[in-house]
XYZ file of C-alpha atoms in Angstrom:
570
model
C 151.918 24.147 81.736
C 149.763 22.669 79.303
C 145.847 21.010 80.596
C 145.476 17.635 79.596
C 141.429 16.882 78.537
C 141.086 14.406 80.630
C 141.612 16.300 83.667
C 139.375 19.593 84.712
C 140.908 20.610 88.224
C 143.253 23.448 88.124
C 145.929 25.395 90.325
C 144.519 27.541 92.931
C 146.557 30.718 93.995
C 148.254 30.956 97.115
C 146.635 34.594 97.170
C 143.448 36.014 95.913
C 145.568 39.063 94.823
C 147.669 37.210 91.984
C 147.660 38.407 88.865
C 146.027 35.397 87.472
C 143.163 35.035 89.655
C 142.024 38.944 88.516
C 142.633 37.423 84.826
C 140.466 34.537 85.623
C 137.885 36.687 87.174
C 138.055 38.955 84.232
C 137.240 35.937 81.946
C 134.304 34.994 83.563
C 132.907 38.215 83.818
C 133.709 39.160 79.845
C 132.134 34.900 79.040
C 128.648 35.957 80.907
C 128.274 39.416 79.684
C 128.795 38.452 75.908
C 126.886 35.166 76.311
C 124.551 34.899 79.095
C 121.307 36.516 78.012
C 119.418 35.404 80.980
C 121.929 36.967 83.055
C 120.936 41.120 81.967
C 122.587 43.970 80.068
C 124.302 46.311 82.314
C 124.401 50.158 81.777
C 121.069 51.490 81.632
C 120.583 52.109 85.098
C 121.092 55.216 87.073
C 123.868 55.118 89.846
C 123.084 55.105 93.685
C 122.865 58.589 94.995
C 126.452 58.029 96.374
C 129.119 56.095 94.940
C 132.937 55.293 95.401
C 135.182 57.108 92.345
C 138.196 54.337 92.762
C 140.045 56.202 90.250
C 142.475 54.738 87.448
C 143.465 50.978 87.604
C 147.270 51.717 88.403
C 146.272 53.935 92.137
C 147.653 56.856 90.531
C 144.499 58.584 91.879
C 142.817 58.301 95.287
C 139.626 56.822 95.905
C 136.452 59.753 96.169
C 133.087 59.703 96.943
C 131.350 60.908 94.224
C 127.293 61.990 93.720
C 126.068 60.767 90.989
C 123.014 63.496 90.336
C 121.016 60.501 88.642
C 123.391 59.934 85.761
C 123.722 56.395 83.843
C 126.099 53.858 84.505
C 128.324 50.855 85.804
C 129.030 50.108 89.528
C 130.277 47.033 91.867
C 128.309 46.429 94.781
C 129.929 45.183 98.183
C 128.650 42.306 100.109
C 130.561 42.289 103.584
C 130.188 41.690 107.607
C 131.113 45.021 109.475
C 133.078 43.074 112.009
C 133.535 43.572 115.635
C 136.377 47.179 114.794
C 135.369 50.402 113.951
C 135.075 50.833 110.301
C 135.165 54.383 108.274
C 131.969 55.619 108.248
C 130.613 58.626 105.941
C 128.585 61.079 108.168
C 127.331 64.749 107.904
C 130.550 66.263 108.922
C 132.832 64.677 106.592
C 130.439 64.093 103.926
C 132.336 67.155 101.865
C 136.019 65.348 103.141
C 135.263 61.801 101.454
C 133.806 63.738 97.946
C 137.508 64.978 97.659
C 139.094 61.764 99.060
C 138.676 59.117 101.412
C 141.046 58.610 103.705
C 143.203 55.551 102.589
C 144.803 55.201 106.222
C 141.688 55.003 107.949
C 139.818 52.692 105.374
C 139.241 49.584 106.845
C 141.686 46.365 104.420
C 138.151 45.041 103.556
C 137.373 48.323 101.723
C 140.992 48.921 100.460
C 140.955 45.450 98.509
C 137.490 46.191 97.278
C 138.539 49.012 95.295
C 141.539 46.847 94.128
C 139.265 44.551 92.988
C 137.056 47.317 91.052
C 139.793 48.816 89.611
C 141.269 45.333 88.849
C 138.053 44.337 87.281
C 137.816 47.433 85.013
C 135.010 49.649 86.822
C 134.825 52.989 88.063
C 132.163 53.018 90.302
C 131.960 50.996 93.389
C 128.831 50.972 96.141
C 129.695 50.557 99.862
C 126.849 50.364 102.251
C 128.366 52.277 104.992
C 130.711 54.933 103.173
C 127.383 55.966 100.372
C 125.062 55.941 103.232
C 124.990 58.634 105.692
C 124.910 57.078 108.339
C 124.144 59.457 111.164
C 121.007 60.939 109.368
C 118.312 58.621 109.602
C 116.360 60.283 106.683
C 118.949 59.242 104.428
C 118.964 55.796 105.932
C 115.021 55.521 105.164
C 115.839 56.781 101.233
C 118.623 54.699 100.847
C 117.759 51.436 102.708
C 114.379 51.238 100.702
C 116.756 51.833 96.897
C 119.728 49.196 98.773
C 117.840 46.140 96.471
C 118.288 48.000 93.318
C 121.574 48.835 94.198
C 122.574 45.179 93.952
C 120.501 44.053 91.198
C 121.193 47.323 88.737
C 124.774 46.488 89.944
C 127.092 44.531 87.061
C 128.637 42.680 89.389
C 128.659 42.343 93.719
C 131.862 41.080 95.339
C 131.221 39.311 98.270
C 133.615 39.065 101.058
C 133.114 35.495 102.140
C 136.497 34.966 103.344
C 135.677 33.901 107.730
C 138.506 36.288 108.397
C 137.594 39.263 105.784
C 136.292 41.950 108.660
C 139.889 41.955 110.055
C 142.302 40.671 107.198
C 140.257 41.924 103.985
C 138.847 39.950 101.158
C 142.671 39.079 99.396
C 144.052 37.184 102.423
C 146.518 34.268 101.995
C 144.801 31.343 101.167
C 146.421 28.969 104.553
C 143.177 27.014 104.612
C 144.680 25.348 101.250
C 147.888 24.331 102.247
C 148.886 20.706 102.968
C 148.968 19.984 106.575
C 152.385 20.424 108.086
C 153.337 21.979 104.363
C 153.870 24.752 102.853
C 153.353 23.761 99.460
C 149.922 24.507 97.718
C 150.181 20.867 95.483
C 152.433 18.161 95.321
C 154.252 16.899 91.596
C 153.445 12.947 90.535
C 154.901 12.327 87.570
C 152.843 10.421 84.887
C 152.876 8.840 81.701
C 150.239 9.412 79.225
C 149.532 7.749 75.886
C 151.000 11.366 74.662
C 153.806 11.532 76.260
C 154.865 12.217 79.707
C 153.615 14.645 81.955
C 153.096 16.066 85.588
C 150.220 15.742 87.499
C 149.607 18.077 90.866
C 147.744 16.929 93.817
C 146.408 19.570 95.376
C 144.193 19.209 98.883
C 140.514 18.524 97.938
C 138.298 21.907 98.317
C 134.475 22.288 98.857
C 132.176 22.271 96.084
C 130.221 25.397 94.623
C 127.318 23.772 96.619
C 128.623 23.508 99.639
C 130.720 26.565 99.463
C 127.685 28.676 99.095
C 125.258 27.051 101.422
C 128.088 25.984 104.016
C 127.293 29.061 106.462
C 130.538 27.655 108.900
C 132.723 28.729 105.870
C 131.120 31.081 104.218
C 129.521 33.074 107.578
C 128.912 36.177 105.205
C 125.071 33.831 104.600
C 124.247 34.346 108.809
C 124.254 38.014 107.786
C 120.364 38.932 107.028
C 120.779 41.547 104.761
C 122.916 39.251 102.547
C 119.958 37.460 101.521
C 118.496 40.282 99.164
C 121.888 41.311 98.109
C 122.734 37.354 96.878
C 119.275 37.328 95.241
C 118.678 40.280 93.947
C 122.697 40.307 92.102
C 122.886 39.353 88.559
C 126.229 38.176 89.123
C 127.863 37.588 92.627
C 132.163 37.303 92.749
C 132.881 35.081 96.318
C 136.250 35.625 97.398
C 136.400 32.790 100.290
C 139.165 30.965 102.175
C 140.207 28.602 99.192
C 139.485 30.179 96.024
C 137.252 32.335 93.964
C 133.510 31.318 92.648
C 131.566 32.864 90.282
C 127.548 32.885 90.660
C 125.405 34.327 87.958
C 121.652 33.511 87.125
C 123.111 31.142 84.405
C 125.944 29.374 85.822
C 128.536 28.564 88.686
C 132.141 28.375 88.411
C 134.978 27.681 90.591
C 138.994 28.469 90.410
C 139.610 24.591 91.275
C 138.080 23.658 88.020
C 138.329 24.303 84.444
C 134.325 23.578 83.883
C 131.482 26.034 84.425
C 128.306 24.246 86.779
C 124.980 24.699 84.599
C 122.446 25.798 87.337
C 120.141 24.022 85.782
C 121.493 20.631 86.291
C 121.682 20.928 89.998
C 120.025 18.675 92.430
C 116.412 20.120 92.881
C 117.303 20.007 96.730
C 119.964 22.454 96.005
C 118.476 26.015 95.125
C 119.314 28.650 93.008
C 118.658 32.092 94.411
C 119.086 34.211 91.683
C 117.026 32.442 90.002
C 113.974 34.661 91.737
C 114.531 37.084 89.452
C 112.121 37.591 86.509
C 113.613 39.765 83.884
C 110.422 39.774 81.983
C 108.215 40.071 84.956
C 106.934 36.423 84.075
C 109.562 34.344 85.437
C 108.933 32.529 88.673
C 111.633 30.677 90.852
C 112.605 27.083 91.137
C 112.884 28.034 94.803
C 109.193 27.053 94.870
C 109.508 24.177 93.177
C 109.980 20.452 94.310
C 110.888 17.132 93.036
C 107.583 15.390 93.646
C 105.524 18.251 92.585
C 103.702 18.860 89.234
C 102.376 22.428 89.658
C 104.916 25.150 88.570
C 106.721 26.962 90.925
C 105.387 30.626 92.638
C 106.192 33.945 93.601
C 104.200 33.395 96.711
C 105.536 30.227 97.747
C 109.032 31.269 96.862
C 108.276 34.334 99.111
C 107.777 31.723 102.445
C 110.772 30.335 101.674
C 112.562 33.356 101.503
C 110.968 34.120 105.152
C 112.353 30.740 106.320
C 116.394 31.091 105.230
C 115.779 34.637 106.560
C 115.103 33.922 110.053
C 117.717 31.402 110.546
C 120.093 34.634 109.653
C 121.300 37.621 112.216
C 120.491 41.156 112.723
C 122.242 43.205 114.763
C 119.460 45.836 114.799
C 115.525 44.398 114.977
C 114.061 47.892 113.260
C 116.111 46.226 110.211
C 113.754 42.880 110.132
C 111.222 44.860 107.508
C 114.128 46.538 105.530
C 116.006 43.902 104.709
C 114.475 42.166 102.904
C 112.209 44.651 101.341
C 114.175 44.746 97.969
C 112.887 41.180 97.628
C 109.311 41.916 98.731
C 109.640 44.653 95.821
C 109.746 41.876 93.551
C 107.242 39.931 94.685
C 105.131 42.965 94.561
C 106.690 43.420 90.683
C 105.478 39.555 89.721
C 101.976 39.811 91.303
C 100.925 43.136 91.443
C 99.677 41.920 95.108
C 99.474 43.845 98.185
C 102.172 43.769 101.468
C 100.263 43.169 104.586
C 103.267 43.155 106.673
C 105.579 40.489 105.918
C 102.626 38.522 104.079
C 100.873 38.593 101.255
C 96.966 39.211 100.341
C 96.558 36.968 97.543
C 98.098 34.219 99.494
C 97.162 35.120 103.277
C 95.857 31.508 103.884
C 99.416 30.154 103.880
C 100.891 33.122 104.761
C 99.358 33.390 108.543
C 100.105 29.817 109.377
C 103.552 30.053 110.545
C 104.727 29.007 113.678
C 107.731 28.704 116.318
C 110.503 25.974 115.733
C 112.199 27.324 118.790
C 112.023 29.194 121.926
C 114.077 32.202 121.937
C 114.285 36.267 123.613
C 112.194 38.023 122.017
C 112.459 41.853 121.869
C 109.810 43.989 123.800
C 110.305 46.762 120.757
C 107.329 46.781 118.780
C 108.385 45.039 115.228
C 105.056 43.868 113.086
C 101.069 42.885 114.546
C 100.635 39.455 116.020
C 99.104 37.188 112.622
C 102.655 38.287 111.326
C 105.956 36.024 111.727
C 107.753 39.590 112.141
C 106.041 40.120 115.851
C 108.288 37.023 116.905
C 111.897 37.907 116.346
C 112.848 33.815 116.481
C 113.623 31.346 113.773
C 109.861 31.122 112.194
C 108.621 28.821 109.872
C 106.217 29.815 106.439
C 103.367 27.183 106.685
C 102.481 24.680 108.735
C 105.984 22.925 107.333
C 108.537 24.186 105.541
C 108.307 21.553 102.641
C 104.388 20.247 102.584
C 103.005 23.909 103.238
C 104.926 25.741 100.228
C 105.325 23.085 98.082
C 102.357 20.529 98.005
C 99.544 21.974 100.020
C 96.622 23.982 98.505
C 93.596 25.357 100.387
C 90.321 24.052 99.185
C 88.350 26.548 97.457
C 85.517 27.900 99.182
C 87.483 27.002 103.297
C 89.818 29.970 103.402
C 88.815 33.065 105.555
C 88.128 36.040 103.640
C 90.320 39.105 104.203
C 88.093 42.593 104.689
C 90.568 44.374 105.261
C 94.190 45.973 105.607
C 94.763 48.380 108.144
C 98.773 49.131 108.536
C 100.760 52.491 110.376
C 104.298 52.619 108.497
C 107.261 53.917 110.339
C 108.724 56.110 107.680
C 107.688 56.463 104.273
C 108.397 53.470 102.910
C 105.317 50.680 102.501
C 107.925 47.848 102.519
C 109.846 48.996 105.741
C 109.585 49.446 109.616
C 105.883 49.512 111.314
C 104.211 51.313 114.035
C 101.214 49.099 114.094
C 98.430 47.195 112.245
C 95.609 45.890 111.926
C 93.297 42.540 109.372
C 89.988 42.313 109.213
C 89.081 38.849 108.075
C 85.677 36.773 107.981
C 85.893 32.965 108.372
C 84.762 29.856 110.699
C 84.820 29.944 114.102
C 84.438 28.712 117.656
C 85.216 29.317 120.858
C 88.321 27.040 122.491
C 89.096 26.452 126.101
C 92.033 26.045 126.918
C 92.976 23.687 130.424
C 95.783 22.518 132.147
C 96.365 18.707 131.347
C 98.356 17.916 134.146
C 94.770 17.490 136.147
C 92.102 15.007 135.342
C 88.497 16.308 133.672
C 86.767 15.605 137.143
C 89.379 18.107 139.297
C 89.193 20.666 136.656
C 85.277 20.624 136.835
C 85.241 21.267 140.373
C 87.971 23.772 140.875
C 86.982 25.931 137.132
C 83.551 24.945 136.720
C 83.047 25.423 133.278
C 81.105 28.024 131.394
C 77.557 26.367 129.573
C 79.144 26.039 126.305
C 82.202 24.350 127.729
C 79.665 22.152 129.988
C 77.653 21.218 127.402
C 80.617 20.459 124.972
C 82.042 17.898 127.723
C 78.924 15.588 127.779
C 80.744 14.572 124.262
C 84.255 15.454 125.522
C 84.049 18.611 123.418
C 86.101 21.077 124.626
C 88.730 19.089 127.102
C 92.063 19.967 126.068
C 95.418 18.488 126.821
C 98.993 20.591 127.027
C 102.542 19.323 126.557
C 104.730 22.050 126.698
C 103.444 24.570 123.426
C 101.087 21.788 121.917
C 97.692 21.182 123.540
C 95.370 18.687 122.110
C 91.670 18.716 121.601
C 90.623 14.892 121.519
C 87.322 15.725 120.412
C 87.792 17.621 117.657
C 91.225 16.247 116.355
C 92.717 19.195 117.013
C 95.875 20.621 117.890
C 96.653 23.881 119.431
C 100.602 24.920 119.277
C 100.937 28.296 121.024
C 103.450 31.121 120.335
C 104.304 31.088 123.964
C 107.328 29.865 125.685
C 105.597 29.734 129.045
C 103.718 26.438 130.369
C 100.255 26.567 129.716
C 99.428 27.154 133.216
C 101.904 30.151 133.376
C 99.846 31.196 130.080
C 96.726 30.958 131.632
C 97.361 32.954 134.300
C 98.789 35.817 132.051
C 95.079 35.851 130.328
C 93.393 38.998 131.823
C 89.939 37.930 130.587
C 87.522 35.262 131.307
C 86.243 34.863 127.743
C 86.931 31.669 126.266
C 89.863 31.956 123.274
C 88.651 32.069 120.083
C 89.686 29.220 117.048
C 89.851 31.208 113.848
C 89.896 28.257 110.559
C 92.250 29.712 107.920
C 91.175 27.033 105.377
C 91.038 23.188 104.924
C 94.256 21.976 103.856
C 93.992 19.383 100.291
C 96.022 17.604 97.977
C 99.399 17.912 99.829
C 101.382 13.974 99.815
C 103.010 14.298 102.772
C 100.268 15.295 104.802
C 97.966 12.599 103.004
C 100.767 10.286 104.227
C 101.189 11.177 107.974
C 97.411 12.025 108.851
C 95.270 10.315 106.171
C 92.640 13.317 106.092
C 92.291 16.848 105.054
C 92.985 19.130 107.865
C 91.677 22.388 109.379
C 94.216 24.633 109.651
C 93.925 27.977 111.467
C 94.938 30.489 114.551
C 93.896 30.805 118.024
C 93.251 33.923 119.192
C 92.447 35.930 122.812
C 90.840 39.215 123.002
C 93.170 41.972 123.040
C 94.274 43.833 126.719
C 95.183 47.043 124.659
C 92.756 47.112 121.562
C 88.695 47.131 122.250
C 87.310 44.587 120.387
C 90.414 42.811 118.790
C 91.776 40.179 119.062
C 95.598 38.930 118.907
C 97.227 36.017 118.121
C 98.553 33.368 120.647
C 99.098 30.096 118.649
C 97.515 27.812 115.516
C 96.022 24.847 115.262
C 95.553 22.318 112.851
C 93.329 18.607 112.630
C 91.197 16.508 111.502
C 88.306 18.839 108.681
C 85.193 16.772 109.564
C 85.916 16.957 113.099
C 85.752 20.505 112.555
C 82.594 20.125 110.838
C 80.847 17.986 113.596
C 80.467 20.765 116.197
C 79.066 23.966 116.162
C 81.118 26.825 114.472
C 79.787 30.001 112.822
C 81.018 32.379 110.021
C 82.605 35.220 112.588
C 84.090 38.779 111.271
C 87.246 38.821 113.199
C 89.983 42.196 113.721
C 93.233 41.126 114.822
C 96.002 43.590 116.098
């Protein structure tokens, strides 16, 4: 059927399987490896320690594991949810079994249309996370976890499984979500008469965007999945096999099936980010993730990094110990751009902005020990980088000469990797501070003087209304200073209180003074004081640990007495 210019949608398969959705696929691939220099060379990497041998295109040849001994070349990468059934696993005992064959039988249909699709595609190598890692030997795990973000940005390709139904029916299932309601045709003939001649136009049901595809976590749930982040990222080039149709996502450009014309990244709403545009192939390159529409200063590696900490705790684990690895292909890079140092989920050269996260809601946390308390990893909820996920990252700098010094690093890794799990840690930092008492607002100063009389400094401090404090649920206010204490807790205050095992006062540790950033400009008129409050530590002598931040007015700050404090935190 010949395309008329003046139209750019085009016939979607009924099945991802068709020959002609493989031949468009093909085309895309061949377009941004002969044209797209932004988008890498592939073939001068070494493979994974394990990959899948899929054999010759026509089956004629079962599917191997095969060890690759360090040698050069090509590979696909999966991206996939395990799903709620037992999938085929590669353990100690039938490590030798799947080098001679894997068992076709037992391989889940996700897997089995995966190597169609490699084969289809032209490659010989294909990387599976849970068939090339052993996954009953938790040494291997450590090795191979920690090399899992080269494995999908050395990768030529990574097929994603995006499809809501692709754990149980495989990434080639019948496209039903296309069909006309009550139909089942895939498009409906109008004839038409063009200044050419006559012709046939097809009405086909109206699918989602490549925006809205890829950011739409209800139809592409494969993006709740927390170890998808890295492996979206980190690929040069990312195949989506969803409910509707096929989209291609390189660093350079977007494409869909529905539509004959490729989406220039680059002309994109700012709003709507490009993730694999993080990666720097000359080490120079930041991200536009960073960037923002009312912002002159170019985009960073550290403020892309808080925004990678925000999409990542909206996503889902199903193990906690995996919070460090899983992303720590991206921190890599980071670490690659800077040169800076990993304190835990933060950064050195940027630990102002990196300590003030905080809580956007209340959720179970996990008693397992994940990351020290100045680090969003201790709280295993959605977390915010900043004080805000848009002013924070994008418009607020510290004022040179406010933010606390670090001293130093003290961190006790897990395994051997710097960028994994943790056992325990410890900063050192030197900065501003005073003490903070904290009281319950639901009595009036006069009733909380005679039932806690207050300690001298706290006396003295309410001649002026110094230290009074108000709670409402996690925010307490300090009216004197301008202040605002949000704690980590999801207890009342009062339950909080009665939790604290010592009678020293908490301690208000300033980060920095906040500048320059519009929105805040706009919604307090000042510079704030931004910072954490801290309590002495029931397990470590002489630390302290985090229970909340606070942020206010700078000069009321300034008005009462503060010192320059070196401060350990656990």
């Amino acid at each position: 059927m010949a395309e008329h210019s003046m139209f750019t949608g085009r016939a979607v398969s009924p099945e991802a399987g068709m020959p002609e959705v493989f031949d468009l696929a093909r085309s895309w691939l061949e377009t941004c490896l002969l044209h797209h220099s932004g988008c890498g060379r592939p073939g001068t990497a070494s493979l994974p320690t394990r990959v899948i041998d899929v054999g010759p295109s026509d089956g004629s040849k079962e599917a191997r594991l095969h060890l690759s001994n360090g040698e050069l070349g090509e590979w696909v990468s999966l991206s996939h949810r395990w799903g709620s059934q037992k999938i085929l696993t590669t353990v100690q005992s039938n490590l030798q079994a799947h080098c001679q064959q894997l068992p076709w039988s037992s391989s889940s249909k996700t897997f089995q249309d995966a190597i169609e699709i490699t084969r289809e595609l032209g490659f010989h190598y294909l990387w599976i996370d849970s068939l090339c890692i052993l996954q009953d030997s938790s040494d291997d795990w450590v090795k191979e976890s920690a090399r899992m973000g080269s494995y999908y940005k050395d990768a030529t390709l990574s097929i994603a499984a995006s499809h809501p139904n692709s754990a149980e029916k495989g990434i080639l299932a019948k496209r039903e979500s296309v069909l006309f309601d009550g139909s089942a045709d895939f498009a409906t003939m109008v004839p038409c008469s063009l200044s050419d001649g006559t012709s046939n136009i097809y009405i086909r049901k109206q699918l989602l965007s490549f925006e809205d595809m890829l950011d739409s976590k209800l139809f592409n749930p494969l993006e709740l999945r927390g170890w998808v982040l890295q492996e979206t990222m980190l690929a040069p080039r990312t195949l989506y096999f969803t409910q509707e149709q096929i989209i291609w996502h390189c660093r350079t450009c977007g494409r869909v099936e529905a539509d004959r014309n490729p989406i220039l990244l680059a002309s994109l709403p700012l709003n709507w980010t490009n993730p694999k545009a993080f990666i720097a192939l000359n080490g120079a390159s930041m991200t536009v993730a960073a960037s923002s529409e009312d912002s002159d200063q170019p985009p960073d590696a550290h403020g892309a990094w808080l925004r990678i900490v925000i999409d990542f705790c909206g996503r889902k684990l199903t193990y906690a110990d995996d919070l460090f690895p899983a992303i720590s292909g991206l921190a890599r890079e980071v670490h690659r751009m800077t040169g800076d140092t990993y304190c835990a989920g933060l950064w050195r050269g940027d630990i102002a902005r990196g300590l003030m996260w905080y809580r956007q809601a209340p959720v179970k946390e996990t008693p397992k020990y994940l990351a020290p308390s100045w680090s969003w990893a201790s709280k295993t909820s959605a977390v915010d980088g900043g004080m805000d996920p848009y002013f924070m990252i994008q418009n607020t700098r510290v004022l040179e000469g406010t933010s606390l010094e670090v001293i130093d690093v003290q961190l006790e890794y897990a395994t051997s990797d710097p960028f994994g799990k943790l056992r325990g840690g410890r900063i050192q930092v030197k900065g501003w501070t005073w003490n903070a008492h904290l009281s319950d607002g639901s009595l009036d100063a006069q009733e909380k003087t005679d039932k806690n009389p207050p300690s001298p400094s706290h006396r003295k401090a309410e001649t002026t209304k110094g230290d009074q404090v108000h709670v409402n649920k996690l925010d307490v206010r300090d009216e004197a200073r301008g202040m605002i204490y949000s704690l980590d807790t999801e207890e009342s205050l009062e339950e909080f209180l009665k939790t604290d095992e010592t009678d020293s006062p908490f301690l208000a540790l300033g980060v920095g003074v906040l500048q320059d950033a519009s929105d805040v400009a706009r919604r307090y008129d000042t510079d704030m004081m931004s910072g954490l409050l801290l309590r002495k530590s029931t397990q470590v002598r002489g630390a302290y640990v985090r229970v909340g931040i606070f942020d206010g007015d700078a000069e009321g700050c300034r008005r009462d007495p503060w010192k320059l404090s070196v401060v350990d935190i656990v």
